[in-house]
Amino acid sequence: MISVFELFKIGIGPSSSHTVGPMRAARLFAHGLGPAVRRLRVTLYGSLAWTGKGHATDRAVILGLAGFEPETVAADAADGVIARIERECRLALAGGHDIAFSAGDIVFDGTAEPPRHPNTLHFAAFGETGPPLAQDTWCSIGGGFIVREAEVGTPPAETPAVPHDFRSGRDLLARCAGSGLAVADLVLANETALRSPAEVEGHLDRVHETMMACVDRGLAAEGELPGGLKVKRRAALLRRRLDAGGNARPPHEVMDRIGLYAIAVNEENAAGGRVVTAPTNGAAGVVPAVLRYYRDHCPGADRAGAHRFLLTAAAIGGLFKMNASISGAEVGCQGEVGVACSMAAAGLAAALGGSNEQVENAAEIAMEHHLGLTCDPIGGLVQIPCIERNAFGAVKAIAAASLALRGDGTHQVSLDHVIATMRQTGADMQSKYKETSQGGLAVNFTEC
C-alpha cells in the first residue's frame, strides 16, 4: 500500500523529483559519513543533468547535505544557507563536521546514460587523498520518492499487513464490494491499521491546510518568477479582475476561478515556495484547485468531505504509482498532470457522494484524455507550459467527475486499461519529450 503520508508530502518547489527527492537522498548520504571525509563529489545524470539547474537540483543537494529536510526547510532560510556556503566555500555536513565545498563539486553529466532510471545521482565522499571512503547511487523516481539504484524495478520490501490490500482498480472495486466500504473508508481502514486515527486525521488536515494556504499565498503574491524567463506572476492580477466583474458574471466564470487556484499554487511552486506533492510538485496545483472548488463552490462541503476527497485521491495515485509511474522523466507529463487530474476527479466524485464505480469512472475519464502528454519545460523551469497545464488539468478533473456522476458507473474502458496504456505510452515516448528540455516547446518556442 502507498500511504497518504507518502503520496501527499509537504515540501518546497519547484520539483518533487528534481528538488525534494535529491534533497532527501543527499541528507541520507551525509548522515552516514564519518569525520575522515574532507570533500564530496555529487554527479547528476539524465534528466537531473539536463534540467537540474532550472529545477534547483544543485541547491536541493546542498541543502540535503547540510541536513535540511523538504518538509521543514523554510525558503528564506534556504537562501541564506546557500549564500553562506557559496561565500565561504565551506559546508557543514548533516550531523557532522565542516568540509570544503564549491559549485564544482556538483557535476551535471548530460552524456553518460543512467542504466536504471533517468533521475539518477551518485554521491562520493573522499578523504585527504585516495579512493572514495563512501559512495552511493540513488534514483529520484517521482513525487519525492527515492530508491537506491540497485532497487529500481525490484518488488518493494515487505510492509506491514493492512486489512484491504489492493493492487489494481479492479481489485479495489472488488474489495470495496466485499467489505461494503466506500473507497475513502477502505483507504482509511488501511491507514488506521498502521497509525492512530488521530495521526491520520492530523495529516489529512495538514495537507488540506497547506494546500489552501498555498492557494492564498499565490493569490496575493506578485512579481517575477526566478530562472531567467522573466515570467510574471499572474494569479493576483487575475483574481482582481475576476473580483471586479460585478453582477454581470458569465456562467463560465467558475472555470476561470478553478484555473486561477491552480495557477496560484504553481506560481508558488515555481518560486520555491511550500507546496504539497500531489502526486508531484510539477502537478501540485491540480488537486488543491479542485479541492478549493469543492470547499468554496459546492454546497454542503465540509471537513469530512475534504478527507474523503484526499483519501480517494490517494488510492488512485497509489494505483498509478504501483502500476505505471508518476515521474515526468520516465513517462512524460501524463504521469504528473495526468495522474493529478485522475486523482482530483476521483476525489471530487467521492466528496460529492459518487459510488465506487463512479469514482473509478471519473479517474479513468480524466487520465484517458491526458494520454501521451509530454514533459517539455522551457529552459528546464517548471513554468511554461507547466503552470497553465495545471489549470487545464483542474478544469478537466471537474469535467470528468461531473460526467461520471451523471452516469451509473458502467463504462467500456477500465481504469486499469488506462493505467496500462499510460505506462506503455510512456515507454514508447522519445526521451527528448520526458523532462530533458530537448524537445517540444522547450526547443521550438523561440521560433513562434
CSV table of C-alpha atoms in Angstrom, one decimal:
chain,number,residue,atom,x,y,z
A,1,MET,CA,0.0,0.0,0.0
A,2,ILE,CA,1.2,3.5,-0.8
A,3,SER,CA,0.1,5.6,2.1
A,4,VAL,CA,-1.4,9.1,2.1
A,5,PHE,CA,1.7,10.0,4.1
A,6,GLU,CA,3.9,9.0,1.2
A,7,LEU,CA,1.8,10.3,-1.7
A,8,PHE,CA,0.9,13.7,-0.1
A,9,LYS,CA,4.3,15.1,1.1
A,10,ILE,CA,4.8,18.7,2.2
A,11,GLY,CA,7.9,20.2,0.7
A,12,ILE,CA,9.2,23.0,-1.3
A,13,GLY,CA,9.3,23.8,-5.1
A,14,PRO,CA,10.0,23.7,-7.8
A,15,SER,CA,10.1,19.9,-8.4
A,16,SER,CA,9.4,16.8,-6.4
A,17,SER,CA,11.7,14.6,-8.5
A,18,HIS,CA,14.4,17.2,-9.1
A,19,THR,CA,14.3,19.1,-5.7
A,20,VAL,CA,12.6,17.1,-3.0
A,21,GLY,CA,14.0,13.7,-3.9
A,22,PRO,CA,17.6,14.8,-4.4
A,23,MET,CA,17.4,16.7,-1.1
A,24,ARG,CA,16.2,13.6,0.8
A,25,ALA,CA,18.9,11.4,-0.9
A,26,ALA,CA,21.7,13.9,-0.1
A,27,ARG,CA,20.6,14.1,3.6
A,28,LEU,CA,20.6,10.3,3.9
A,29,PHE,CA,24.1,10.1,2.4
A,30,ALA,CA,25.5,12.8,4.6
A,31,HIS,CA,24.2,11.3,7.8
A,32,GLY,CA,26.3,8.2,7.2
A,33,LEU,CA,29.6,10.0,6.7
A,34,GLY,CA,32.5,9.9,9.3
A,35,PRO,CA,35.0,12.5,10.4
A,36,ALA,CA,37.6,11.4,7.9
A,37,VAL,CA,35.6,12.9,5.0
A,38,ARG,CA,37.2,16.0,3.6
A,39,ARG,CA,35.4,16.5,0.3
A,40,LEU,CA,32.4,15.4,-1.8
A,41,ARG,CA,31.5,14.9,-5.4
A,42,VAL,CA,27.9,14.6,-6.5
A,43,THR,CA,27.2,13.6,-10.1
A,44,LEU,CA,23.8,14.2,-11.7
A,45,TYR,CA,22.7,12.1,-14.7
A,46,GLY,CA,19.9,12.0,-17.2
A,47,SER,CA,17.0,14.4,-16.6
A,48,LEU,CA,18.7,15.6,-13.4
A,49,ALA,CA,21.7,16.7,-15.5
A,50,TRP,CA,19.6,18.2,-18.4
A,51,THR,CA,17.1,20.2,-16.3
A,52,GLY,CA,18.6,20.1,-12.8
A,53,LYS,CA,19.7,23.8,-12.8
A,54,GLY,CA,16.3,25.0,-13.8
A,55,HIS,CA,14.8,22.7,-11.2
A,56,ALA,CA,17.2,23.8,-8.4
A,57,THR,CA,18.6,20.3,-8.0
A,58,ASP,CA,22.1,21.7,-7.1
A,59,ARG,CA,20.6,23.8,-4.3
A,60,ALA,CA,18.5,20.9,-3.1
A,61,VAL,CA,21.6,18.6,-2.9
A,62,ILE,CA,23.5,21.2,-1.0
A,63,LEU,CA,20.6,21.7,1.5
A,64,GLY,CA,20.3,17.9,1.9
A,65,LEU,CA,24.0,17.5,2.6
A,66,ALA,CA,23.7,20.3,5.2
A,67,GLY,CA,20.9,18.3,6.9
A,68,PHE,CA,17.8,20.1,5.8
A,69,GLU,CA,14.5,18.3,5.1
A,70,PRO,CA,12.0,19.3,2.4
A,71,GLU,CA,9.0,19.3,4.8
A,72,THR,CA,10.6,21.7,7.3
A,73,VAL,CA,13.1,23.9,5.5
A,74,ALA,CA,12.0,27.5,5.1
A,75,ALA,CA,12.6,29.1,1.7
A,76,ASP,CA,14.1,32.2,3.2
A,77,ALA,CA,16.4,30.2,5.5
A,78,ALA,CA,17.4,28.0,2.5
A,79,ASP,CA,18.5,31.1,0.6
A,80,GLY,CA,20.7,32.2,3.5
A,81,VAL,CA,22.3,28.8,3.8
A,82,ILE,CA,23.1,28.6,0.1
A,83,ALA,CA,24.6,32.1,0.1
A,84,ARG,CA,26.8,31.4,3.1
A,85,ILE,CA,28.1,28.1,1.6
A,86,GLU,CA,28.9,29.9,-1.7
A,87,ARG,CA,30.6,32.8,0.0
A,88,GLU,CA,32.7,30.7,2.4
A,89,CYS,CA,33.2,27.6,0.2
A,90,ARG,CA,32.5,25.5,3.3
A,91,LEU,CA,29.7,23.1,4.0
A,92,ALA,CA,28.6,21.8,7.5
A,93,LEU,CA,27.6,18.2,6.9
A,94,ALA,CA,24.4,16.9,8.4
A,95,GLY,CA,25.2,15.8,11.9
A,96,GLY,CA,28.9,16.2,11.3
A,97,HIS,CA,31.8,18.5,10.5
A,98,ASP,CA,32.7,21.2,8.1
A,99,ILE,CA,34.3,20.4,4.7
A,100,ALA,CA,35.5,22.4,1.7
A,101,PHE,CA,32.7,22.6,-0.9
A,102,SER,CA,32.2,24.6,-4.1
A,103,ALA,CA,29.8,24.6,-7.0
A,104,GLY,CA,32.2,22.5,-9.0
A,105,ASP,CA,31.7,19.6,-6.6
A,106,ILE,CA,28.3,19.1,-8.2
A,107,VAL,CA,28.7,17.7,-11.7
A,108,PHE,CA,25.9,17.8,-14.4
A,109,ASP,CA,26.7,14.9,-16.6
A,110,GLY,CA,24.4,15.0,-19.6
A,111,THR,CA,26.5,12.5,-21.6
A,112,ALA,CA,26.5,9.3,-19.6
A,113,GLU,CA,23.3,7.2,-19.9
A,114,PRO,CA,21.9,6.2,-16.5
A,115,PRO,CA,21.3,2.5,-16.6
A,116,ARG,CA,18.2,2.2,-14.3
A,117,HIS,CA,16.3,5.5,-14.1
A,118,PRO,CA,16.6,8.9,-15.8
A,119,ASN,CA,16.7,10.7,-12.5
A,120,THR,CA,20.0,9.3,-11.1
A,121,LEU,CA,22.5,10.9,-8.7
A,122,HIS,CA,25.8,9.5,-7.5
A,123,PHE,CA,27.5,10.5,-4.2
A,124,ALA,CA,31.2,10.0,-3.5
A,125,ALA,CA,33.0,11.1,-0.3
A,126,PHE,CA,36.8,11.4,-0.1
A,127,GLY,CA,39.5,11.8,2.5
A,128,GLU,CA,42.6,13.9,2.1
A,129,THR,CA,43.8,11.5,-0.7
A,130,GLY,CA,43.0,8.2,-2.3
A,131,PRO,CA,39.8,6.5,-3.5
A,132,PRO,CA,36.3,7.2,-2.1
A,133,LEU,CA,35.7,6.5,1.5
A,134,ALA,CA,32.0,6.1,0.8
A,135,GLN,CA,29.7,6.2,-2.3
A,136,ASP,CA,26.1,5.6,-3.1
A,137,THR,CA,23.8,6.0,-6.1
A,138,TRP,CA,20.2,7.0,-5.7
A,139,CYS,CA,17.3,7.4,-8.1
A,140,SER,CA,14.5,10.0,-7.7
A,141,ILE,CA,11.5,8.2,-9.1
A,142,GLY,CA,8.9,10.9,-8.9
A,143,GLY,CA,6.8,12.5,-6.3
A,144,GLY,CA,9.7,12.8,-3.9
A,145,PHE,CA,10.1,9.0,-3.7
A,146,ILE,CA,13.7,7.8,-3.8
A,147,VAL,CA,15.3,4.4,-4.0
A,148,ARG,CA,18.9,3.1,-4.4
A,149,GLU,CA,19.8,2.4,-8.0
A,150,ALA,CA,20.0,-1.3,-7.3
A,151,GLU,CA,16.4,-1.3,-6.1
A,152,VAL,CA,14.8,0.3,-9.2
A,153,GLY,CA,12.3,-2.1,-10.6
A,154,THR,CA,12.5,-4.6,-7.8
A,155,PRO,CA,9.5,-5.6,-5.7
A,156,PRO,CA,9.0,-3.4,-2.7
A,157,ALA,CA,10.2,-4.7,0.7
A,158,GLU,CA,7.7,-6.4,2.8
A,159,THR,CA,5.4,-3.9,4.5
A,160,PRO,CA,3.0,-4.3,7.5
A,161,ALA,CA,-0.2,-6.0,6.6
A,162,VAL,CA,-3.3,-3.9,6.0
A,163,PRO,CA,-6.9,-5.2,6.1
A,164,HIS,CA,-7.7,-4.3,2.5
A,165,ASP,CA,-4.6,-4.7,0.3
A,166,PHE,CA,-5.3,-3.8,-3.4
A,167,ARG,CA,-3.1,-3.6,-6.4
A,168,SER,CA,-5.4,-2.7,-9.3
A,169,GLY,CA,-8.6,-0.8,-9.9
A,170,ARG,CA,-10.5,-4.0,-10.4
A,171,ASP,CA,-9.1,-5.3,-7.1
A,172,LEU,CA,-10.0,-2.0,-5.3
A,173,LEU,CA,-13.7,-2.2,-6.5
A,174,ALA,CA,-13.9,-5.9,-5.6
A,175,ARG,CA,-12.6,-5.3,-2.1
A,176,CYS,CA,-15.0,-2.3,-1.7
A,177,ALA,CA,-17.9,-4.5,-2.8
A,178,GLY,CA,-16.8,-7.3,-0.5
A,179,SER,CA,-16.5,-5.1,2.6
A,180,GLY,CA,-19.4,-2.7,1.8
A,181,LEU,CA,-17.0,0.2,2.2
A,182,ALA,CA,-16.5,3.3,0.0
A,183,VAL,CA,-13.0,3.8,-1.4
A,184,ALA,CA,-12.2,6.5,1.1
A,185,ASP,CA,-13.4,4.3,4.0
A,186,LEU,CA,-11.3,1.4,2.8
A,187,VAL,CA,-8.2,3.5,2.5
A,188,LEU,CA,-8.9,5.0,5.9
A,189,ALA,CA,-9.1,1.4,7.4
A,190,ASN,CA,-5.7,0.6,5.9
A,191,GLU,CA,-4.2,3.8,7.2
A,192,THR,CA,-5.5,3.4,10.7
A,193,ALA,CA,-4.1,-0.2,10.8
A,194,LEU,CA,-0.7,1.4,10.7
A,195,ARG,CA,-1.2,4.6,12.6
A,196,SER,CA,-3.7,6.1,15.1
A,197,PRO,CA,-6.9,7.7,13.7
A,198,ALA,CA,-5.8,11.0,15.2
A,199,GLU,CA,-2.4,10.8,13.4
A,200,VAL,CA,-4.1,10.0,10.1
A,201,GLU,CA,-6.7,12.8,10.5
A,202,GLY,CA,-4.0,15.2,11.6
A,203,HIS,CA,-2.0,14.5,8.4
A,204,LEU,CA,-5.1,15.0,6.2
A,205,ASP,CA,-5.8,18.3,8.0
A,206,ARG,CA,-2.2,19.4,7.5
A,207,VAL,CA,-2.3,18.5,3.8
A,208,HIS,CA,-5.6,20.3,3.3
A,209,GLU,CA,-4.4,23.4,5.2
A,210,THR,CA,-1.1,23.5,3.4
A,211,MET,CA,-2.8,23.3,0.1
A,212,MET,CA,-5.3,26.1,0.9
A,213,ALA,CA,-2.5,28.3,2.4
A,214,CYS,CA,-0.5,27.8,-0.8
A,215,VAL,CA,-3.5,28.9,-2.9
A,216,ASP,CA,-3.9,32.0,-0.7
A,217,ARG,CA,-0.2,32.9,-0.9
A,218,GLY,CA,-0.3,32.5,-4.7
A,219,LEU,CA,-3.4,34.7,-5.0
A,220,ALA,CA,-1.6,37.5,-3.1
A,221,ALA,CA,2.0,37.4,-4.4
A,222,GLU,CA,3.2,39.5,-7.3
A,223,GLY,CA,6.5,40.0,-9.1
A,224,GLU,CA,8.7,37.9,-11.4
A,225,LEU,CA,9.4,34.2,-11.1
A,226,PRO,CA,13.1,33.2,-10.8
A,227,GLY,CA,15.0,31.5,-13.5
A,228,GLY,CA,15.6,34.0,-16.3
A,229,LEU,CA,12.4,33.5,-18.4
A,230,LYS,CA,11.0,36.7,-16.9
A,231,VAL,CA,7.7,35.1,-16.3
A,232,LYS,CA,5.4,37.4,-14.3
A,233,ARG,CA,3.1,36.1,-11.7
A,234,ARG,CA,-0.5,36.4,-12.9
A,235,ALA,CA,-2.7,35.0,-10.1
A,236,ALA,CA,-3.1,38.2,-8.1
A,237,LEU,CA,-4.0,40.2,-11.2
A,238,LEU,CA,-6.4,37.6,-12.5
A,239,ARG,CA,-8.0,37.5,-9.0
A,240,ARG,CA,-8.5,41.3,-9.0
A,241,ARG,CA,-10.0,41.2,-12.5
A,242,LEU,CA,-12.4,38.4,-11.5
A,243,ASP,CA,-13.4,40.1,-8.3
A,244,ALA,CA,-14.1,43.4,-10.2
A,245,GLY,CA,-16.5,41.6,-12.6
A,246,GLY,CA,-19.6,43.0,-10.8
A,247,ASN,CA,-23.0,41.4,-11.1
A,248,ALA,CA,-22.9,40.5,-14.8
A,249,ARG,CA,-20.9,37.4,-14.4
A,250,PRO,CA,-20.7,34.8,-17.2
A,251,PRO,CA,-21.7,31.2,-16.4
A,252,HIS,CA,-18.2,30.0,-17.3
A,253,GLU,CA,-16.5,32.2,-14.7
A,254,VAL,CA,-16.2,29.3,-12.3
A,255,MET,CA,-13.8,27.7,-14.7
A,256,ASP,CA,-11.7,30.9,-14.5
A,257,ARG,CA,-11.7,30.6,-10.7
A,258,ILE,CA,-10.6,26.9,-10.9
A,259,GLY,CA,-7.8,27.8,-13.3
A,260,LEU,CA,-6.8,30.7,-11.0
A,261,TYR,CA,-6.4,28.4,-8.0
A,262,ALA,CA,-4.1,26.1,-9.9
A,263,ILE,CA,-2.1,28.9,-11.3
A,264,ALA,CA,-1.7,30.4,-7.8
A,265,VAL,CA,-0.2,27.1,-6.5
A,266,ASN,CA,2.1,26.5,-9.4
A,267,GLU,CA,3.5,30.0,-9.3
A,268,GLU,CA,4.3,29.4,-5.6
A,269,ASN,CA,5.9,26.1,-6.6
A,270,ALA,CA,8.0,27.8,-9.4
A,271,ALA,CA,9.2,30.3,-6.8
A,272,GLY,CA,10.4,27.6,-4.5
A,273,GLY,CA,7.5,28.0,-2.0
A,274,ARG,CA,5.9,25.4,0.2
A,275,VAL,CA,3.6,23.0,-1.6
A,276,VAL,CA,2.2,19.5,-1.3
A,277,THR,CA,3.3,16.9,-3.8
A,278,ALA,CA,0.1,15.7,-5.3
A,279,PRO,CA,1.4,13.5,-6.7
A,280,THR,CA,4.4,15.7,-7.8
A,281,ASN,CA,5.4,19.3,-7.5
A,282,GLY,CA,5.1,19.9,-11.2
A,283,ALA,CA,1.5,18.9,-10.9
A,284,ALA,CA,0.9,20.3,-7.4
A,285,GLY,CA,-1.8,22.7,-8.5
A,286,VAL,CA,-4.5,20.3,-9.8
A,287,VAL,CA,-5.6,18.6,-6.6
A,288,PRO,CA,-5.6,21.9,-4.5
A,289,ALA,CA,-7.5,23.7,-7.2
A,290,VAL,CA,-10.3,21.1,-7.3
A,291,LEU,CA,-10.3,20.8,-3.5
A,292,ARG,CA,-10.7,24.6,-3.3
A,293,TYR,CA,-13.5,24.4,-5.8
A,294,TYR,CA,-15.2,21.8,-3.6
A,295,ARG,CA,-14.7,23.9,-0.5
A,296,ASP,CA,-15.8,27.3,-1.9
A,297,HIS,CA,-18.3,26.4,-4.6
A,298,CYS,CA,-20.0,23.1,-3.7
A,299,PRO,CA,-23.0,23.4,-1.2
A,300,GLY,CA,-22.6,21.2,1.9
A,301,ALA,CA,-18.8,21.0,1.6
A,302,ASP,CA,-17.2,20.1,5.0
A,303,ARG,CA,-14.1,18.7,6.6
A,304,ALA,CA,-15.3,15.1,6.3
A,305,GLY,CA,-15.8,15.7,2.6
A,306,ALA,CA,-12.3,17.0,2.2
A,307,HIS,CA,-10.9,13.9,3.9
A,308,ARG,CA,-13.0,11.7,1.6
A,309,PHE,CA,-11.5,13.6,-1.3
A,310,LEU,CA,-7.9,13.2,-0.2
A,311,LEU,CA,-8.2,9.5,0.8
A,312,THR,CA,-9.9,8.6,-2.5
A,313,ALA,CA,-7.3,10.6,-4.5
A,314,ALA,CA,-4.6,8.8,-2.7
A,315,ALA,CA,-6.0,5.4,-3.7
A,316,ILE,CA,-6.0,6.4,-7.3
A,317,GLY,CA,-2.5,8.0,-7.2
A,318,GLY,CA,-1.2,4.8,-5.5
A,319,LEU,CA,-2.5,2.7,-8.4
A,320,PHE,CA,-0.6,4.8,-10.9
A,321,LYS,CA,2.5,4.7,-8.8
A,322,MET,CA,2.4,0.9,-8.4
A,323,ASN,CA,1.4,0.0,-11.9
A,324,ALA,CA,2.9,2.8,-14.1
A,325,SER,CA,4.8,5.9,-13.0
A,326,ILE,CA,4.3,9.4,-11.6
A,327,SER,CA,7.7,10.6,-13.0
A,328,GLY,CA,7.8,13.0,-15.8
A,329,ALA,CA,11.3,11.9,-16.6
A,330,GLU,CA,10.0,8.3,-17.0
A,331,VAL,CA,6.6,8.7,-18.8
A,332,GLY,CA,6.2,12.4,-19.6
A,333,CYS,CA,3.6,14.8,-18.1
A,334,GLN,CA,0.8,12.3,-18.4
A,335,GLY,CA,2.4,10.8,-15.3
A,336,GLU,CA,2.3,14.1,-13.5
A,337,VAL,CA,-0.6,16.4,-14.5
A,338,GLY,CA,-2.4,13.4,-16.0
A,339,VAL,CA,-2.3,11.5,-12.7
A,340,ALA,CA,-3.1,14.6,-10.7
A,341,CYS,CA,-6.2,15.1,-12.8
A,342,SER,CA,-7.2,11.5,-12.3
A,343,MET,CA,-6.7,11.8,-8.6
A,344,ALA,CA,-8.7,15.0,-8.4
A,345,ALA,CA,-11.5,13.7,-10.5
A,346,ALA,CA,-11.9,10.7,-8.3
A,347,GLY,CA,-11.6,12.7,-5.1
A,348,LEU,CA,-14.3,15.2,-6.2
A,349,ALA,CA,-16.6,12.4,-7.3
A,350,ALA,CA,-16.3,10.8,-3.9
A,351,ALA,CA,-16.7,14.1,-2.0
A,352,LEU,CA,-19.9,14.7,-3.9
A,353,GLY,CA,-21.4,11.4,-3.0
A,354,GLY,CA,-20.5,9.3,-6.0
A,355,SER,CA,-20.5,5.5,-5.9
A,356,ASN,CA,-17.3,3.5,-6.0
A,357,GLU,CA,-18.0,2.7,-9.7
A,358,GLN,CA,-18.5,6.4,-10.5
A,359,VAL,CA,-15.2,7.3,-8.7
A,360,GLU,CA,-13.3,4.7,-10.7
A,361,ASN,CA,-15.0,6.0,-13.9
A,362,ALA,CA,-14.1,9.6,-13.1
A,363,ALA,CA,-10.4,8.6,-12.6
A,364,GLU,CA,-10.4,6.7,-15.9
A,365,ILE,CA,-12.0,9.6,-17.9
A,366,ALA,CA,-9.5,12.1,-16.5
A,367,MET,CA,-6.4,10.1,-17.5
A,368,GLU,CA,-7.8,8.9,-20.8
A,369,HIS,CA,-7.6,12.5,-22.1
A,370,HIS,CA,-4.1,13.1,-20.9
A,371,LEU,CA,-2.5,10.1,-22.6
A,372,GLY,CA,0.6,11.0,-24.5
A,373,LEU,CA,1.1,14.3,-22.7
A,374,THR,CA,4.8,15.3,-23.0
A,375,CYS,CA,7.0,16.9,-20.4
A,376,ASP,CA,8.8,19.7,-22.2
A,377,PRO,CA,9.6,22.6,-19.8
A,378,ILE,CA,11.1,25.6,-21.4
A,379,GLY,CA,14.5,26.3,-20.0
A,380,GLY,CA,14.2,23.4,-17.7
A,381,LEU,CA,11.9,25.5,-15.5
A,382,VAL,CA,8.6,24.4,-14.0
A,383,GLN,CA,6.9,27.4,-15.5
A,384,ILE,CA,6.0,27.2,-19.2
A,385,PRO,CA,3.9,25.2,-20.0
A,386,CYS,CA,3.6,23.7,-16.6
A,387,ILE,CA,1.7,26.4,-14.8
A,388,GLU,CA,-1.1,26.7,-17.3
A,389,ARG,CA,-1.1,22.9,-17.8
A,390,ASN,CA,-2.2,22.5,-14.2
A,391,ALA,CA,-5.0,25.0,-14.7
A,392,PHE,CA,-6.4,22.9,-17.6
A,393,GLY,CA,-5.8,19.7,-15.6
A,394,ALA,CA,-8.0,21.1,-12.8
A,395,VAL,CA,-10.8,22.1,-15.1
A,396,LYS,CA,-10.7,18.7,-16.9
A,397,ALA,CA,-10.8,16.9,-13.5
A,398,ILE,CA,-14.1,18.6,-12.6
A,399,ALA,CA,-15.5,17.8,-16.1
A,400,ALA,CA,-14.5,14.2,-15.6
A,401,ALA,CA,-16.1,13.9,-12.2
A,402,SER,CA,-19.3,15.6,-13.5
A,403,LEU,CA,-19.5,13.3,-16.4
A,404,ALA,CA,-19.0,10.2,-14.2
A,405,LEU,CA,-21.6,11.4,-11.7
A,406,ARG,CA,-24.2,11.8,-14.4
A,407,GLY,CA,-23.7,8.1,-15.4
A,408,ASP,CA,-24.2,4.9,-13.4
A,409,GLY,CA,-20.6,3.9,-13.2
A,410,THR,CA,-20.6,1.5,-16.1
A,411,HIS,CA,-18.1,2.2,-19.0
A,412,GLN,CA,-16.2,0.4,-21.6
A,413,VAL,CA,-12.6,1.2,-20.8
A,414,SER,CA,-11.5,0.5,-17.2
A,415,LEU,CA,-9.0,2.5,-15.1
A,416,ASP,CA,-6.6,-0.5,-15.3
A,417,HIS,CA,-6.7,-0.4,-19.1
A,418,VAL,CA,-5.9,3.3,-19.0
A,419,ILE,CA,-3.0,2.9,-16.5
A,420,ALA,CA,-1.5,0.1,-18.6
A,421,THR,CA,-1.9,2.3,-21.7
A,422,MET,CA,-0.2,5.2,-19.9
A,423,ARG,CA,2.7,3.0,-18.9
A,424,GLN,CA,3.2,1.7,-22.5
A,425,THR,CA,2.8,5.2,-24.0
A,426,GLY,CA,5.5,6.5,-21.7
A,427,ALA,CA,7.8,3.6,-22.6
A,428,ASP,CA,7.3,4.4,-26.3
A,429,MET,CA,7.8,8.2,-25.9
A,430,GLN,CA,11.1,9.6,-27.0
A,431,SER,CA,13.3,10.7,-24.2
A,432,LYS,CA,13.5,14.2,-25.5
A,433,TYR,CA,9.9,14.6,-24.5
A,434,LYS,CA,10.5,13.4,-21.0
A,435,GLU,CA,11.8,16.3,-18.8
A,436,THR,CA,15.0,16.9,-20.7
A,437,SER,CA,14.1,20.2,-22.3
A,438,GLN,CA,15.5,18.7,-25.6
A,439,GLY,CA,12.2,18.6,-27.5
A,440,GLY,CA,8.7,20.1,-27.8
A,441,LEU,CA,8.1,23.6,-26.6
A,442,ALA,CA,11.5,23.7,-24.9
A,443,VAL,CA,13.2,24.0,-28.3
A,444,ASN,CA,10.5,25.4,-30.5
A,445,PHE,CA,9.0,28.4,-28.6
A,446,THR,CA,11.7,30.9,-29.9
A,447,GLU,CA,10.7,30.2,-33.5
A,448,CYS,CA,7.0,31.1,-33.0
